[in-house]
């Protein structure tokens, strides 16, 4: 019962099937009709069609955005690019929504269900396709990636260079993405020196497919509308185009954990061969995701372990317990074999790689988990962020979200995904405060601020599943309480024909379909608005404290022929670096990024290193920049007079 509302209340068959390909008005489909059903109602065909439509929409929009020709360095050019992206999204999306609304009001239910599946899949692709298109606009005219050769992108480039030199894995960082960069650089750009170009392509590609991957992962558990309602906000909110591979793992991991736990719970109803095949596939998937980005496993593991212990079929007999044990063992063994190289590196080098990098999220209240700011925090400080809300510091959005979480925990605990999300939330919550509580003593951050993402993701999941439980239970309650009166009123007039036709629905199925179509339109509107917000943050800016600095840096690096990119704001660009990865020195103190030297004693408890600037340094540099601008203006005026 994971539709926007139950198709048929109180019956089995199509009402409770996950794919919802039955005909709601006619009740369960008979075996004879099943044998003659059209190919468009076959489960595997529909699943493949959803995947193809979603990925095509994402990549097609990304390719279409390459037609936008603006100067991304100039703000007016950025605004024109953002507007054109929205226009393309409207031209593609409005006909889809119009078709969805039309089939909701006209035509058979089967056709509308097919249209709804494909439209939801397309919208999931368009949501992140718009973000990928925005990255294309921000990097228009340069072959270099977001971040250029600085920070994390520079480290990834060096790691990829090391792979091209056959030097093996780089420390304990997950190797799959740098290895893919090296492979793509070798195929597309002829090898070493162009791994930055490969990162440029992969940033855009994986940003585009993040929405389809999230949607398809949730479709293994939920019907189209509910899968879309979780996948689109999660992809738009959490996606980081600089490292899109990282958050894809988090978004996909949770529904896969829920599916894995569900199969374990139902081991008694499955054949041994069925369980072994599922375990092998899931084990390979979990291992591959671990090699892709392993950080989320640290935060999800405690809750997943507790959930597995509680959901294990202890009371269903020895045979069922044995099958469940085989299922768990095959999954863990397969995943361990796949990710063995990284596990070995972690066991060998893990203690030698403490995380000592602090930024604004480290200085802020650790109890705040409903927002995120990176080390590019602009003018924000821990005194001004997060902004206090109206109710004990909590905003209206926070209260509404928590109310939805309460509905999920109160009404949806039978749902395996509610239990999974609640367990992961509790485990990540405890891990967050454990690492934060030992931070000052151990002089290590251990990436604990990243738990903000997975905690908020779990809250969003619980809230959406709470809404789903309210809709399903509420519609069922209405049918049970009001249907006898409707049926009794018509019994006296035609007591013979009424049983043959069946009792009338209190809430007609057509009304349910129309409501679902309207809500899909609302999700689509949110997706376009949210995608534009996400894209705007990455538009090029020379401000080193803004997220736009990453796109700006891509425009100030030389191209392969030694010239500057087309829209470069500088005449003398930086050379392309061709370094291999080497481990950096391990410091014995927390590096307080974003803190001026004057404030290090109060914030970090120590004097700042010599290379940290003070307020006097910042003011002197600002004055020198202003003077340089005045001199340039004066020189220009003298030239015009001559």
Coordinates of C-alpha atoms in Angstrom, one line a residue:
X1 CA 0.0 0.0 0.0
X2 CA 2.5 2.6 -1.2
X3 CA 0.4 4.5 -3.7
X4 CA -0.8 8.0 -3.1
X5 CA -4.0 6.3 -1.9
X6 CA -5.0 2.6 -1.9
X7 CA -6.4 1.5 -5.3
X8 CA -8.8 -1.0 -3.8
X9 CA -9.5 -1.0 -0.1
X10 CA -9.7 -4.2 1.8
X11 CA -8.7 -6.5 -1.1
X12 CA -5.6 -8.2 -2.2
X13 CA -4.1 -8.5 -5.6
X14 CA -3.7 -5.3 -7.5
X15 CA -4.5 -3.1 -4.5
X16 CA -1.4 -4.2 -2.7
X17 CA 1.0 -5.0 -5.6
X18 CA 4.0 -2.7 -5.7
X19 CA 3.9 -1.9 -9.4
X20 CA 0.2 -1.1 -9.5
X21 CA -0.4 -2.4 -13.0
X22 CA -3.9 -3.8 -12.3
X23 CA -7.1 -2.0 -13.1
X24 CA -8.4 -0.4 -9.9
X25 CA -12.0 -0.1 -11.1
X26 CA -12.3 -3.8 -12.0
X27 CA -10.6 -5.3 -9.0
X28 CA -8.0 -8.1 -9.1
X29 CA -7.0 -9.3 -12.6
X30 CA -7.9 -12.9 -13.3
X31 CA -5.4 -15.5 -14.5
X32 CA -6.9 -15.6 -18.0
X33 CA -6.6 -11.8 -18.4
X34 CA -3.1 -12.0 -17.0
X35 CA -2.1 -14.3 -19.8
X36 CA -3.4 -11.9 -22.4
X37 CA -2.2 -8.7 -20.8
X38 CA -0.3 -6.3 -23.1
X39 CA 3.5 -6.0 -23.0
X40 CA 3.2 -2.5 -21.5
X41 CA 2.0 -4.1 -18.2
X42 CA 4.8 -6.5 -17.8
X43 CA 6.9 -5.7 -14.7
X44 CA 10.4 -6.0 -16.2
X45 CA 9.5 -4.1 -19.3
X46 CA 8.1 -1.3 -17.3
X47 CA 11.1 -1.2 -15.0
X48 CA 13.5 -1.0 -17.9
X49 CA 11.3 1.7 -19.5
X50 CA 11.4 3.8 -16.4
X51 CA 15.2 3.6 -16.2
X52 CA 15.7 4.4 -19.9
X53 CA 13.3 7.4 -19.8
X54 CA 14.8 8.8 -16.6
X55 CA 18.4 8.5 -17.8
X56 CA 17.6 9.8 -21.3
X57 CA 15.8 12.8 -19.8
X58 CA 18.9 13.6 -17.6
X59 CA 21.5 13.2 -20.3
X60 CA 19.4 14.7 -23.0
X61 CA 18.9 17.9 -21.0
X62 CA 22.6 18.0 -20.3
X63 CA 23.4 17.8 -24.0
X64 CA 20.7 20.4 -24.8
X65 CA 22.3 22.9 -22.3
X66 CA 25.5 22.9 -24.3
X67 CA 23.6 25.2 -26.8
X68 CA 23.6 28.0 -24.2
X69 CA 26.3 30.5 -25.2
X70 CA 26.8 33.1 -22.5
X71 CA 29.8 34.6 -20.7
X72 CA 29.6 32.8 -17.3
X73 CA 32.1 35.2 -15.7
X74 CA 29.7 38.1 -16.0
X75 CA 26.7 38.2 -13.7
X76 CA 24.3 39.2 -16.5
X77 CA 25.5 36.2 -18.5
X78 CA 24.9 33.9 -15.6
X79 CA 21.3 35.2 -15.2
X80 CA 20.7 34.7 -18.9
X81 CA 22.0 31.2 -18.6
X82 CA 19.8 30.4 -15.5
X83 CA 16.8 31.7 -17.4
X84 CA 17.5 29.6 -20.5
X85 CA 17.9 26.5 -18.3
X86 CA 14.4 27.2 -16.8
X87 CA 13.0 27.8 -20.3
X88 CA 14.3 24.5 -21.6
X89 CA 13.0 22.7 -18.5
X90 CA 9.5 24.2 -19.1
X91 CA 9.5 23.3 -22.8
X92 CA 10.3 19.7 -21.9
X93 CA 8.4 19.4 -18.6
X94 CA 5.1 21.1 -19.3
X95 CA 4.0 18.7 -22.1
X96 CA 4.7 15.8 -19.8
X97 CA 2.7 17.3 -17.0
X98 CA -0.1 18.2 -19.4
X99 CA -0.2 14.5 -20.6
X100 CA -0.3 13.3 -17.0
X101 CA -3.2 15.6 -16.1
X102 CA -5.1 14.7 -19.3
X103 CA -4.8 10.9 -18.6
X104 CA -5.9 11.5 -15.0
X105 CA -9.1 13.2 -16.1
X106 CA -9.7 11.2 -19.3
X107 CA -9.2 7.6 -20.4
X108 CA -8.7 4.3 -18.6
X109 CA -6.8 3.9 -15.4
X110 CA -4.3 1.5 -16.9
X111 CA -3.1 4.1 -19.4
X112 CA -2.8 6.7 -16.7
X113 CA -0.7 4.4 -14.5
X114 CA 1.7 3.8 -17.4
X115 CA 1.9 7.6 -18.1
X116 CA 2.5 8.4 -14.4
X117 CA 5.4 5.9 -14.1
X118 CA 7.2 7.3 -17.1
X119 CA 6.5 11.0 -16.3
X120 CA 7.8 10.5 -12.7
X121 CA 10.9 8.8 -14.1
X122 CA 11.4 11.7 -16.6
X123 CA 11.0 14.3 -13.9
X124 CA 13.6 12.6 -11.7
X125 CA 16.0 12.8 -14.6
X126 CA 15.2 16.4 -15.4
X127 CA 15.7 17.5 -11.8
X128 CA 19.4 16.7 -11.8
X129 CA 19.7 17.3 -15.5
X130 CA 19.0 21.0 -14.9
X131 CA 21.8 21.0 -12.2
X132 CA 24.2 19.3 -14.7
X133 CA 23.2 21.9 -17.3
X134 CA 24.0 24.6 -14.9
X135 CA 27.5 23.2 -14.4
X136 CA 27.8 23.1 -18.2
X137 CA 26.9 26.9 -18.3
X138 CA 29.3 27.7 -15.4
X139 CA 32.2 25.9 -17.1
X140 CA 31.3 27.2 -20.6
X141 CA 34.5 27.9 -22.5
X142 CA 36.9 25.9 -20.2
X143 CA 37.8 22.2 -20.3
X144 CA 38.8 22.2 -16.6
X145 CA 36.6 21.0 -13.7
X146 CA 34.9 22.7 -10.9
X147 CA 37.6 23.6 -8.4
X148 CA 40.3 23.7 -11.1
X149 CA 43.5 22.2 -9.6
X150 CA 42.8 23.3 -6.0
X151 CA 41.4 21.5 -3.0
X152 CA 39.7 18.1 -3.4
X153 CA 39.6 18.3 -7.2
X154 CA 43.3 18.8 -7.3
X155 CA 43.8 15.7 -5.0
X156 CA 41.5 13.6 -7.3
X157 CA 43.5 14.7 -10.3
X158 CA 46.8 13.7 -8.6
X159 CA 45.3 10.4 -7.7
X160 CA 44.2 9.7 -11.2
X161 CA 47.7 10.6 -12.4
X162 CA 49.1 8.0 -10.0
X163 CA 46.7 5.4 -11.4
X164 CA 48.0 6.2 -14.9
X165 CA 51.5 5.5 -13.6
X166 CA 50.4 2.2 -12.1
X167 CA 51.2 3.3 -8.6
X168 CA 48.2 1.6 -7.1
X169 CA 45.8 3.0 -4.5
X170 CA 46.3 6.4 -2.9
X171 CA 46.0 6.0 0.8
X172 CA 42.6 5.0 2.2
X173 CA 40.6 7.1 -0.2
X174 CA 38.0 5.0 -2.2
X175 CA 39.8 4.2 -5.5
X176 CA 36.9 3.7 -7.9
X177 CA 36.3 7.3 -9.0
X178 CA 40.0 8.3 -9.4
X179 CA 40.5 5.0 -11.4
X180 CA 37.6 5.9 -13.6
X181 CA 39.1 9.4 -14.1
X182 CA 42.3 7.8 -15.2
X183 CA 40.6 5.4 -17.6
X184 CA 38.5 8.1 -19.2
X185 CA 41.5 10.4 -19.5
X186 CA 43.4 7.6 -21.3
X187 CA 40.4 6.8 -23.6
X188 CA 39.2 10.4 -24.3
X189 CA 42.3 12.6 -23.8
X190 CA 45.3 10.3 -24.5
X191 CA 46.5 9.9 -20.9
X192 CA 48.4 11.8 -18.2
X193 CA 48.1 15.5 -18.0
X194 CA 44.5 15.6 -19.0
X195 CA 42.9 13.9 -15.9
X196 CA 41.5 17.3 -15.1
X197 CA 39.6 17.3 -18.3
X198 CA 38.3 13.8 -17.4
X199 CA 37.1 15.2 -14.0
X200 CA 35.3 18.0 -15.9
X201 CA 33.3 15.4 -17.9
X202 CA 32.6 13.1 -15.0
X203 CA 31.4 15.9 -12.7
X204 CA 28.8 16.8 -15.3
X205 CA 27.8 13.2 -16.1
X206 CA 27.3 12.0 -12.6
X207 CA 25.5 15.2 -11.6
X208 CA 23.0 14.4 -14.4
X209 CA 22.4 10.8 -13.5
X210 CA 22.1 11.4 -9.7
X211 CA 18.3 11.9 -10.0
X212 CA 17.7 8.7 -12.0
X213 CA 19.8 6.7 -9.7
X214 CA 18.0 8.0 -6.6
X215 CA 14.6 7.4 -8.2
X216 CA 15.3 3.9 -9.4
X217 CA 16.8 2.9 -6.0
X218 CA 13.6 4.0 -4.3
X219 CA 11.4 2.3 -6.9
X220 CA 12.4 -1.1 -5.6
X221 CA 10.4 -0.2 -2.4
X222 CA 7.9 2.5 -3.3
X223 CA 5.4 3.4 -6.0
X224 CA 6.3 6.2 -8.5
X225 CA 4.9 9.2 -6.7
X226 CA 6.4 8.3 -3.3
X227 CA 9.7 7.4 -4.9
X228 CA 9.8 10.7 -6.7
X229 CA 8.8 12.6 -3.5
X230 CA 11.9 11.3 -1.7
X231 CA 14.4 11.1 -4.6
X232 CA 14.0 14.6 -6.1
X233 CA 14.3 16.7 -2.9
X234 CA 17.2 14.5 -1.7
X235 CA 19.1 14.7 -5.0
X236 CA 18.6 18.5 -5.4
X237 CA 19.4 19.3 -1.7
X238 CA 22.4 17.0 -1.2
X239 CA 24.0 16.9 -4.6
X240 CA 27.5 18.4 -4.7
X241 CA 28.6 18.8 -8.4
X242 CA 32.2 19.0 -7.3
X243 CA 32.0 15.5 -5.9
X244 CA 28.7 14.1 -7.2
X245 CA 29.8 10.5 -6.7
X246 CA 29.9 10.9 -2.9
X247 CA 26.2 11.8 -2.3
X248 CA 24.9 9.4 -4.9
X249 CA 26.2 6.6 -2.6
X250 CA 24.4 8.0 0.4
X251 CA 21.1 8.5 -1.4
X252 CA 21.2 5.0 -3.0
X253 CA 22.6 3.2 0.1
X254 CA 19.6 3.6 2.4
X255 CA 16.9 2.1 0.1
X256 CA 19.2 -0.7 -0.7
X257 CA 19.7 -1.4 3.0
X258 CA 15.9 -1.4 3.4
X259 CA 15.5 -3.8 0.6
X260 CA 18.2 -6.1 1.9
X261 CA 16.6 -6.1 5.4
X262 CA 13.2 -6.9 3.9
X263 CA 14.5 -9.9 2.0
X264 CA 16.2 -11.1 5.1
X265 CA 13.0 -10.7 7.1
X266 CA 11.1 -12.7 4.4
X267 CA 13.7 -15.5 4.2
X268 CA 11.1 -18.1 5.2
X269 CA 9.0 -17.3 2.1
X270 CA 11.9 -17.4 -0.3
X271 CA 13.7 -20.4 -1.9
X272 CA 17.4 -20.9 -1.0
X273 CA 18.4 -20.3 -4.6
X274 CA 16.4 -17.1 -4.7
X275 CA 18.1 -15.8 -1.6
X276 CA 21.6 -16.7 -2.7
X277 CA 21.2 -14.9 -6.0
X278 CA 19.8 -11.8 -4.3
X279 CA 22.6 -11.9 -1.8
X280 CA 25.2 -12.1 -4.5
X281 CA 23.8 -9.2 -6.4
X282 CA 23.4 -7.1 -3.3
X283 CA 26.9 -8.0 -2.1
X284 CA 28.5 -6.9 -5.3
X285 CA 26.4 -3.7 -5.2
X286 CA 27.4 -2.9 -1.6
X287 CA 31.0 -3.6 -2.3
X288 CA 31.1 -1.5 -5.5
X289 CA 29.4 1.4 -3.6
X290 CA 32.0 1.1 -0.8
X291 CA 34.8 1.4 -3.4
X292 CA 33.0 4.4 -4.9
X293 CA 32.7 6.2 -1.6
X294 CA 33.0 4.5 1.8
X295 CA 32.3 7.3 4.2
X296 CA 28.5 6.8 4.5
X297 CA 29.1 3.2 5.6
X298 CA 30.7 4.5 8.8
X299 CA 27.6 6.4 9.8
X300 CA 25.0 3.8 8.5
X301 CA 26.7 0.7 9.9
X302 CA 25.7 1.0 13.6
X303 CA 22.0 1.5 12.8
X304 CA 22.0 -1.2 10.1
X305 CA 23.6 -3.7 12.5
X306 CA 21.0 -3.0 15.2
X307 CA 18.1 -3.2 12.6
X308 CA 19.4 -6.5 11.3
X309 CA 19.5 -8.0 14.8
X310 CA 15.9 -6.9 15.5
X311 CA 14.6 -7.9 12.1
X312 CA 16.3 -11.3 11.9
X313 CA 13.6 -14.1 11.9
X314 CA 14.6 -15.5 15.2
X315 CA 11.1 -16.9 16.0
X316 CA 10.3 -18.5 12.6
X317 CA 12.1 -21.8 13.2
X318 CA 15.5 -23.2 12.6
X319 CA 15.0 -23.6 8.9
X320 CA 14.1 -20.0 8.3
X321 CA 17.0 -18.8 10.5
X322 CA 19.4 -21.0 8.6
X323 CA 18.2 -19.5 5.3
X324 CA 18.5 -16.0 6.7
X325 CA 22.0 -16.8 7.9
X326 CA 23.0 -18.0 4.5
X327 CA 21.6 -14.8 3.0
X328 CA 23.6 -12.6 5.4
X329 CA 26.8 -14.7 5.0
X330 CA 26.7 -14.6 1.2
X331 CA 26.1 -10.9 1.2
X332 CA 28.9 -10.1 3.6
X333 CA 31.4 -12.5 1.8
X334 CA 30.6 -11.1 -1.6
X335 CA 30.9 -7.5 -0.5
X336 CA 34.1 -8.3 1.4
X337 CA 35.7 -9.8 -1.7
X338 CA 34.8 -6.8 -3.8
X339 CA 36.0 -4.2 -1.4
X340 CA 39.0 -6.1 0.0
X341 CA 41.7 -3.8 -1.4
X342 CA 40.2 -0.8 0.3
X343 CA 39.6 -2.7 3.6
X344 CA 43.2 -3.8 3.6
X345 CA 44.4 -0.2 3.1
X346 CA 42.1 1.0 5.9
X347 CA 43.4 -1.6 8.3
X348 CA 47.0 -0.8 7.4
X349 CA 46.9 3.0 7.2
X350 CA 43.7 4.0 9.0
X351 CA 45.4 5.2 12.2
X352 CA 47.8 7.3 10.2
X353 CA 45.1 9.4 8.5
X354 CA 43.3 11.4 11.2
X355 CA 41.0 14.2 10.0
X356 CA 42.1 17.5 11.5
X357 CA 40.4 20.0 9.1
X358 CA 37.8 22.2 10.8
X359 CA 35.4 24.7 9.1
X360 CA 32.2 26.5 10.0
X361 CA 30.1 23.4 10.5
X362 CA 32.6 22.3 13.2
X363 CA 32.3 25.6 15.1
X364 CA 28.5 25.7 15.0
X365 CA 26.0 24.1 17.4
X366 CA 26.4 20.3 16.9
X367 CA 22.7 19.8 17.6
X368 CA 21.8 21.6 14.4
X369 CA 21.2 19.0 11.6
X370 CA 18.8 20.7 9.3
X371 CA 21.3 22.7 7.2
X372 CA 24.8 22.5 5.8
X373 CA 27.5 25.0 5.0
X374 CA 30.8 24.1 3.4
X375 CA 34.2 25.6 4.0
X376 CA 33.1 28.3 1.5
X377 CA 30.9 30.0 4.0
X378 CA 31.1 33.6 2.8
X379 CA 30.3 36.1 5.5
X380 CA 28.7 33.6 7.8
X381 CA 30.3 32.9 11.2
X382 CA 29.4 30.5 14.0
X383 CA 27.7 33.5 15.8
X384 CA 25.4 34.1 12.8
X385 CA 24.8 30.5 11.5
X386 CA 22.5 28.7 11.9
X387 CA 19.9 31.4 12.2
X388 CA 17.7 30.8 15.3
X389 CA 14.1 29.8 14.6
X390 CA 10.9 30.8 16.4
X391 CA 10.5 27.8 18.7
X392 CA 13.5 27.1 20.9
X393 CA 15.8 27.9 17.9
X394 CA 13.8 25.6 15.6
X395 CA 12.3 27.1 12.4
X396 CA 8.9 26.4 11.0
X397 CA 10.3 24.0 8.5
X398 CA 12.0 22.1 11.3
X399 CA 8.8 21.7 13.2
X400 CA 6.9 20.5 10.2
X401 CA 9.6 18.0 9.3
X402 CA 9.7 16.7 12.9
X403 CA 5.9 16.4 12.8
X404 CA 6.1 14.3 9.7
X405 CA 8.8 12.2 11.4
X406 CA 6.4 11.6 14.3
X407 CA 3.7 10.4 11.8
X408 CA 6.2 8.0 10.3
X409 CA 7.3 6.6 13.6
X410 CA 3.8 6.4 15.0
X411 CA 1.8 5.1 12.0
X412 CA 4.4 3.5 9.7
X413 CA 6.5 1.2 11.9
X414 CA 5.3 -1.8 10.0
X415 CA 7.1 -0.4 7.0
X416 CA 10.6 -1.9 6.8
X417 CA 12.1 1.3 5.4
X418 CA 10.7 3.3 8.4
X419 CA 12.6 0.9 10.7
X420 CA 15.7 1.1 8.6
X421 CA 15.8 4.9 8.4
X422 CA 15.0 5.2 12.2
X423 CA 17.9 2.8 13.0
X424 CA 20.4 4.6 10.8
X425 CA 19.3 8.0 12.1
X426 CA 19.9 6.8 15.7
X427 CA 23.3 5.3 14.9
X428 CA 24.5 8.4 13.0
X429 CA 23.2 10.6 15.8
X430 CA 25.2 8.8 18.4
X431 CA 28.3 8.6 16.2
X432 CA 28.1 12.4 15.6
X433 CA 28.1 13.3 19.2
X434 CA 30.7 10.7 20.1
X435 CA 33.3 12.1 17.6
X436 CA 32.3 15.7 18.4
X437 CA 32.6 15.1 22.1
X438 CA 36.1 13.7 21.7
X439 CA 37.2 16.3 19.2
X440 CA 39.0 18.6 21.6
X441 CA 40.8 15.8 23.4
X442 CA 41.8 13.7 20.4
X443 CA 42.5 16.7 18.1
X444 CA 40.6 15.1 15.3
X445 CA 37.3 16.0 13.5
X446 CA 36.9 12.5 11.8
X447 CA 34.4 14.1 9.3
X448 CA 31.6 14.1 11.9
X449 CA 29.9 17.2 10.3
X450 CA 29.0 14.9 7.3
X451 CA 26.5 13.1 9.5
X452 CA 24.4 16.2 9.0
X453 CA 23.5 15.0 5.5
X454 CA 22.6 11.4 6.4
X455 CA 20.6 12.5 9.5
X456 CA 18.6 15.0 7.5
X457 CA 18.1 12.4 4.8
X458 CA 16.7 9.9 7.3
X459 CA 14.4 12.7 8.7
X460 CA 13.1 13.4 5.2
X461 CA 12.5 9.7 4.5
X462 CA 10.6 9.3 7.8
X463 CA 8.5 12.4 7.1
X464 CA 7.5 11.2 3.6
X465 CA 6.7 7.7 4.8
X466 CA 4.7 9.3 7.6
X467 CA 2.6 11.1 5.0
X468 CA 2.2 7.9 3.0
X469 CA 1.0 6.1 6.1
X470 CA -1.5 8.9 6.8
X471 CA -2.9 8.8 3.3
X472 CA -3.2 5.0 3.2
X473 CA -4.7 4.6 6.7
X474 CA -6.9 7.7 6.2
X475 CA -8.3 6.5 2.9
X476 CA -8.9 3.0 4.4
X477 CA -10.7 4.5 7.4
X478 CA -12.9 6.6 5.2
X479 CA -13.9 3.6 3.1
X480 CA -14.6 1.4 6.2
X481 CA -16.7 4.0 8.0
X482 CA -18.6 5.6 5.2
X483 CA -19.1 2.8 2.7
X484 CA -21.8 0.9 4.7
X485 CA -24.0 3.9 4.6
X486 CA -23.6 4.4 0.8
X487 CA -24.2 0.7 0.2
X488 CA -27.2 0.6 2.5
X489 CA -28.8 3.5 0.8
X490 CA -28.8 1.8 -2.6
X491 CA -29.7 -1.7 -1.4
X492 CA -33.5 -1.1 -1.3
X493 CA -33.7 0.1 -4.9
X494 CA -31.8 -2.7 -6.6
X495 CA -30.8 -5.5 -4.2
X496 CA -30.1 -7.9 -7.1
X497 CA -27.7 -5.8 -9.2
X498 CA -25.8 -4.3 -6.3
X499 CA -23.8 -7.4 -5.3
X500 CA -22.8 -8.0 -8.9
X501 CA -21.5 -4.5 -9.3
X502 CA -19.8 -4.4 -5.9
X503 CA -20.0 -1.5 -3.4
X504 CA -19.2 1.9 -4.7
X505 CA -16.0 3.6 -3.6
X506 CA -16.5 6.6 -1.3
X507 CA -13.5 8.3 -2.8
X508 CA -13.7 7.5 -6.5
X509 CA -10.5 6.2 -8.0
X510 CA -10.5 8.9 -10.7
X511 CA -10.4 11.6 -7.9
X512 CA -7.3 9.8 -6.4
X513 CA -5.6 9.8 -9.8
X514 CA -6.3 13.5 -10.3
X515 CA -5.0 14.3 -6.9
X516 CA -1.8 12.3 -7.5
X517 CA -1.3 14.1 -10.8
X518 CA -1.6 17.5 -9.2
X519 CA 0.9 16.5 -6.5
X520 CA 3.4 15.3 -9.2
X521 CA 3.1 18.8 -10.8
X522 CA 4.0 20.4 -7.4
X523 CA 7.0 18.2 -7.1
X524 CA 8.1 19.1 -10.6
X525 CA 7.8 22.8 -9.8
X526 CA 9.9 22.4 -6.6
X527 CA 12.5 20.5 -8.7
X528 CA 13.0 23.3 -11.2
X529 CA 13.1 26.0 -8.4
X530 CA 15.5 23.9 -6.3
X531 CA 17.7 23.0 -9.2
X532 CA 18.1 26.7 -10.1
X533 CA 19.0 27.5 -6.5
X534 CA 21.7 24.7 -6.5
X535 CA 23.1 25.9 -9.9
X536 CA 23.3 29.6 -8.9
X537 CA 25.6 28.8 -6.0
X538 CA 28.3 27.5 -8.4
X539 CA 28.2 30.3 -10.9
X540 CA 31.8 31.7 -11.2
X541 CA 32.9 34.3 -8.6
X542 CA 36.3 35.6 -7.6
X543 CA 35.3 35.7 -4.0
X544 CA 37.4 33.0 -2.3
X545 CA 34.8 32.6 0.4
X546 CA 31.9 31.7 -2.0
X547 CA 31.1 28.4 -3.7
X548 CA 31.5 30.2 -7.1
X549 CA 35.3 30.3 -6.6
X550 CA 35.4 26.7 -7.8
X551 CA 34.0 27.5 -11.2
X552 CA 36.1 30.7 -11.4
X553 CA 39.3 28.7 -10.9
X554 CA 38.4 26.5 -13.8
X555 CA 38.5 29.6 -16.1
X556 CA 42.0 30.7 -15.0
X557 CA 44.0 27.6 -16.0
X558 CA 45.6 27.3 -19.4
X559 CA 44.2 25.0 -22.1
X560 CA 46.1 22.3 -23.8
X561 CA 47.5 24.7 -26.4
X562 CA 48.8 27.1 -23.7
X563 CA 46.1 29.7 -24.2
X564 CA 43.7 31.0 -21.6
X565 CA 40.1 29.7 -21.7
X566 CA 37.6 31.7 -23.9
X567 CA 36.1 33.8 -21.0
X568 CA 39.1 33.9 -18.7
X569 CA 39.2 37.1 -16.7
X570 CA 43.0 37.0 -16.6
X571 CA 45.6 37.5 -19.2
X572 CA 48.2 35.2 -17.6
X573 CA 46.6 31.9 -16.6
X574 CA 48.1 29.1 -14.5
X575 CA 49.9 26.2 -16.1
X576 CA 48.3 22.7 -16.1
X577 CA 49.9 20.7 -13.2
X578 CA 50.8 17.1 -13.8
X579 CA 51.7 15.8 -10.3
X580 CA 51.2 12.4 -8.9
X581 CA 49.6 11.9 -5.5
X582 CA 51.8 11.9 -2.4
X583 CA 50.6 11.8 1.2
X584 CA 50.8 15.2 2.9
X585 CA 52.4 15.8 6.3
X586 CA 50.3 14.9 9.3
X587 CA 49.9 17.8 11.7
X588 CA 49.3 17.4 15.4
X589 CA 46.7 20.1 15.8
X590 CA 43.3 20.9 14.4
X591 CA 43.5 23.3 11.4
X592 CA 40.8 26.0 11.9
X593 CA 39.9 27.0 8.4
X594 CA 38.1 30.3 8.0
X595 CA 39.4 31.7 11.2
X596 CA 41.7 34.8 11.1
X597 CA 44.9 34.6 13.2
X598 CA 43.5 37.0 15.8
X599 CA 40.7 34.6 16.7
X600 CA 42.6 31.4 16.8
X601 CA 43.3 31.5 20.6
X602 CA 39.6 31.9 21.3
X603 CA 38.3 29.4 18.8
X604 CA 41.1 26.8 18.5
X605 CA 42.9 27.3 21.8
X606 CA 46.3 28.0 20.3
X607 CA 48.2 30.6 18.4
X608 CA 47.7 30.6 14.7
X609 CA 50.5 29.2 12.4
X610 CA 52.5 31.9 10.6
X611 CA 50.8 31.4 7.2
X612 CA 47.3 32.3 8.7
X613 CA 46.4 35.9 7.9
X614 CA 45.3 38.4 10.5
X615 CA 42.8 41.1 10.2
X616 CA 45.6 43.6 9.5
X617 CA 46.8 41.4 6.7
X618 CA 43.3 41.3 5.2
X619 CA 42.8 45.0 5.5
X620 CA 46.2 45.7 3.9
X621 CA 45.5 43.4 1.0
X622 CA 42.1 45.0 0.5
X623 CA 43.6 48.4 0.5
X624 CA 46.3 47.3 -2.0
X625 CA 43.6 46.0 -4.3
X626 CA 41.6 49.2 -4.1
X627 CA 44.7 51.2 -4.9
X628 CA 45.5 49.0 -7.8
X629 CA 42.0 49.6 -9.2
X630 CA 42.4 53.3 -8.8
X631 CA 45.8 53.2 -10.6
X632 CA 44.2 51.2 -13.4
X633 CA 41.3 53.6 -13.7
X634 CA 43.8 56.6 -13.8
X635 CA 45.9 54.9 -16.4
X636 CA 42.8 54.3 -18.5
X637 CA 41.7 57.9 -18.2
X638 CA 45.1 59.2 -19.2
X639 CA 45.1 56.9 -22.3
X640 CA 41.7 58.1 -23.3
X641 CA 42.8 61.8 -23.0
X642 CA 45.8 61.1 -25.2

